[in-house]
XYZ file of C-alpha atoms in Angstrom:
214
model
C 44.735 48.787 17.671
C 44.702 46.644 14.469
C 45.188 42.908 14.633
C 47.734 41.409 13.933
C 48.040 40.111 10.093
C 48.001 36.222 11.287
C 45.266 37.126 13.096
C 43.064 38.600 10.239
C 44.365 35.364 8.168
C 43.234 33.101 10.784
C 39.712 35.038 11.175
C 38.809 34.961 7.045
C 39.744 31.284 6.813
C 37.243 29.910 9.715
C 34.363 29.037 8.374
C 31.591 30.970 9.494
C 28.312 29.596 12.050
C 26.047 29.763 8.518
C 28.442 28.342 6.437
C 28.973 24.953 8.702
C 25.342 24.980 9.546
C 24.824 25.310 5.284
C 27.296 22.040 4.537
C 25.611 20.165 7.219
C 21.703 20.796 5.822
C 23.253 20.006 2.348
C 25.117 16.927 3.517
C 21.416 15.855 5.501
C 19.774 16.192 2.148
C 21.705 14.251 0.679
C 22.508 10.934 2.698
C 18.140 11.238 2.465
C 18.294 11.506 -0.953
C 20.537 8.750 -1.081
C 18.906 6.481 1.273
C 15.226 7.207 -0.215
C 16.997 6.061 -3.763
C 18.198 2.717 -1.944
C 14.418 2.158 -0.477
C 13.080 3.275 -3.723
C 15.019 0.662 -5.925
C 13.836 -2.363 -2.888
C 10.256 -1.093 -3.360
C 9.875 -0.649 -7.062
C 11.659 -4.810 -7.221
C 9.509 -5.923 -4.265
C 6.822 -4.775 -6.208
C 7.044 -6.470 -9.400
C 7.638 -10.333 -7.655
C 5.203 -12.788 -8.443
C 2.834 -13.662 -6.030
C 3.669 -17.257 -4.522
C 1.350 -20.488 -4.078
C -1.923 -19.194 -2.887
C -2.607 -20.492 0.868
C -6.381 -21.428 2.163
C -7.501 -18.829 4.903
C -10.901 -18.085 6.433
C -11.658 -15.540 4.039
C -9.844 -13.220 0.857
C -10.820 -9.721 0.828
C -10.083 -7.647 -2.343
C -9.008 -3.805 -2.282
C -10.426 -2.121 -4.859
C -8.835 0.668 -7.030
C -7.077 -0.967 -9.550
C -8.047 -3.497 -12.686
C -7.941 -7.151 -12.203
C -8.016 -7.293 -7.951
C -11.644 -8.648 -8.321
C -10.775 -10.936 -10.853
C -8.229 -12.567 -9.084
C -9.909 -12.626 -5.426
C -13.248 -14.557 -7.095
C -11.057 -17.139 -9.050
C -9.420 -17.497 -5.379
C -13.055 -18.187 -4.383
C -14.140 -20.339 -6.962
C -10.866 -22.629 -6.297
C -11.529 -22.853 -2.525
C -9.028 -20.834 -0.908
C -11.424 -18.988 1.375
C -15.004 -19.354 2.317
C -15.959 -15.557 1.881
C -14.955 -12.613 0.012
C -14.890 -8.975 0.979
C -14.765 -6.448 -2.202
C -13.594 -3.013 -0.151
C -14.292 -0.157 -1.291
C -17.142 -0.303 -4.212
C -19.112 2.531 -4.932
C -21.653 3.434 -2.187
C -24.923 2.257 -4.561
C -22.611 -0.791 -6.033
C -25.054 -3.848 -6.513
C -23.037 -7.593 -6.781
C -25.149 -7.817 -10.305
C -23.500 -4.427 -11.472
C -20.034 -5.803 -10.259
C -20.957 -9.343 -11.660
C -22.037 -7.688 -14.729
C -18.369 -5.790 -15.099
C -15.722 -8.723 -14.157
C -13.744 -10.167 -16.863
C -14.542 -14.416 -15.278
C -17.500 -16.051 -15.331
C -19.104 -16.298 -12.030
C -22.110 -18.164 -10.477
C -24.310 -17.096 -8.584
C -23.536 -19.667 -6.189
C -20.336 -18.385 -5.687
C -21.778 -14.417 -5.484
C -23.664 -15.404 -2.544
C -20.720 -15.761 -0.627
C -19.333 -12.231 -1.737
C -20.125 -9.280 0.607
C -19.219 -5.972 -1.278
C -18.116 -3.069 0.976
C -19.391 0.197 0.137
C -17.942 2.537 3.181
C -13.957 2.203 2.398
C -12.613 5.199 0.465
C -8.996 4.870 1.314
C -6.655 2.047 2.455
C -7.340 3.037 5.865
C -10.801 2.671 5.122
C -10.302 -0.536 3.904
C -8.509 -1.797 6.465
C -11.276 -0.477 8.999
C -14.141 -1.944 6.735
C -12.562 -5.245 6.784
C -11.933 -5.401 10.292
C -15.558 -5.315 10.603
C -16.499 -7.909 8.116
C -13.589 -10.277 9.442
C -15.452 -9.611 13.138
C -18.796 -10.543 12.275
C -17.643 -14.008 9.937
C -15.136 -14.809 12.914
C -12.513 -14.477 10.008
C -8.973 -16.094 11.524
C -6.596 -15.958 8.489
C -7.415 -13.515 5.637
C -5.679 -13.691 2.062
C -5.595 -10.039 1.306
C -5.738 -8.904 -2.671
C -4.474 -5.887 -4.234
C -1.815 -4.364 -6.764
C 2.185 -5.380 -5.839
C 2.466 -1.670 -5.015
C 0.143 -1.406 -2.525
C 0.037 -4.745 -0.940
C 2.698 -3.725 1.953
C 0.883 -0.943 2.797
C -2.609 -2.959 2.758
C -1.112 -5.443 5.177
C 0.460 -3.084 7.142
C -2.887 -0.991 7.835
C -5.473 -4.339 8.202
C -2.417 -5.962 10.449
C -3.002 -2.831 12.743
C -6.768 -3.322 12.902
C -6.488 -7.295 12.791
C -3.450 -7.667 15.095
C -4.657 -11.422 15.950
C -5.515 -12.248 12.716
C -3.169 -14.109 10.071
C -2.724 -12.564 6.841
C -1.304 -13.974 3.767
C -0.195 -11.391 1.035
C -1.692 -11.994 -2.640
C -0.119 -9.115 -5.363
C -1.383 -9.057 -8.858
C 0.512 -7.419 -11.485
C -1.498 -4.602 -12.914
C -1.517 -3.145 -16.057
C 0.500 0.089 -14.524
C 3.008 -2.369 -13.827
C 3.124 -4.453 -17.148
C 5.768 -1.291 -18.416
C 7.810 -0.499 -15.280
C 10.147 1.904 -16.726
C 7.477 4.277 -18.349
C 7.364 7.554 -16.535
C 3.788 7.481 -15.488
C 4.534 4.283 -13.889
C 7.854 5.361 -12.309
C 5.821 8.411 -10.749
C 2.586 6.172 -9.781
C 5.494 4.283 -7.644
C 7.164 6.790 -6.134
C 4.019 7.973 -4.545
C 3.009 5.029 -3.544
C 5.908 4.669 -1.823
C 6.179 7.642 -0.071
C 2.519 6.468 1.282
C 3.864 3.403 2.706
C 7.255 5.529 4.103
C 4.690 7.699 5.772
C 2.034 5.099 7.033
C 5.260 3.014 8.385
C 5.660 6.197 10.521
C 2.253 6.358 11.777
C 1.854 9.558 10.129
C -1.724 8.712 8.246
C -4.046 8.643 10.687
C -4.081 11.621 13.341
C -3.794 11.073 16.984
C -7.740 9.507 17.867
C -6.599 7.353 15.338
C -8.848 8.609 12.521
C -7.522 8.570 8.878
C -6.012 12.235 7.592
C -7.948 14.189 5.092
């Protein structure tokens, strides 16, 4: 027996299981979409502010990976804001006269002395793991850290997990990727960096023994 035709009406104008589930994964994408814009546009401005005053701490440590982080974490040095210096993350046969001999300041030797270069960091996590270390063994209370505006949240964010009980104090230098925001290269160089920060703010860079993911 054929239904009635209100019936058949009724039947071709509900939406079907696929189509509702379709609108709600294209709605989902969306409000993310959205939402990673919004957190986008907060990182990319948080990451072209000025550093502030510098504050004294125990020691600076510098992350390497980007021009003029040494630079500024030996003129921190040289004016007394810390008492050692960490460079994390140098090449593995790195010698302070090859580093000395490459930095853009002059530098004495008096200074040098109290530089200890890390060579075991290849990553942030790495750093972060390599400076918990060095902070250990100089009984290191409050740490300035050093790197690009990009990366400093994430920086903090990983030492802070292997330092919980020691004070850090942010110091951001604007490199030259950053001198020309709006060029694409440094658009994209943001976005990632981003992203790394979304996904080490969800615990989602180091596996579960707590070891950093390939």
């Amino acid at each position: 027996m054929a239904a009635p035709p209100a019936m058949r009406r009724a039947a071709r104008g509900a939406p079907s299981a696929l189509s509702i589930f379709l609108r709600g994964l294209l709605f989902g994408l969306l409000a993310c979409g959205v939402a990673w814009g919004i957190g986008f546009a907060w990182f990319f401005h948080d990451a072209l502010r000025p550093a502030g005053p510098a504050p004294t701490a125990d020691g600076i440590v510098a992350l390497t990976g980007g021009q003029g982080r040494i630079e500024a974490s030996l003129d921190l040095l040289m004016q007394g804001h810390g008492r050692q210096l960490l460079i994390s993350g140098v090449d593995a046969h790195a010698t302070v006269a090859a580093v000395a001999a490459r930095v853009q300041v002059p530098v004495s030797w008096d200074v040098w002395s109290r530089v200890t270069l890390g060579r075991r960091a290849t990553s942030t996590i790495g750093n972060a793991d390599e400076t918990a270390d060095w902070a250990r063994a100089h009984a290191i209370r409050s740490l300035i850290v050093v790197t690009a505006g990009y990366h400093i949240r994430r920086a903090m964010m990983e030492i802070g997990r292997t330092l919980p009980d020691v004070t850090l104090y942010p110091c951001p230098i604007l490199p030259p990727a950053l001198r020309h925001p709006w060029r694409a290269a440094s658009i994209r160089l943001m976005a990632t960096e981003y992203d790394k920060w979304i996904m080490a703010s969800l615990g989602l860079a180091r596996d579960m023994n707590g070891q950093p993911k390939a």
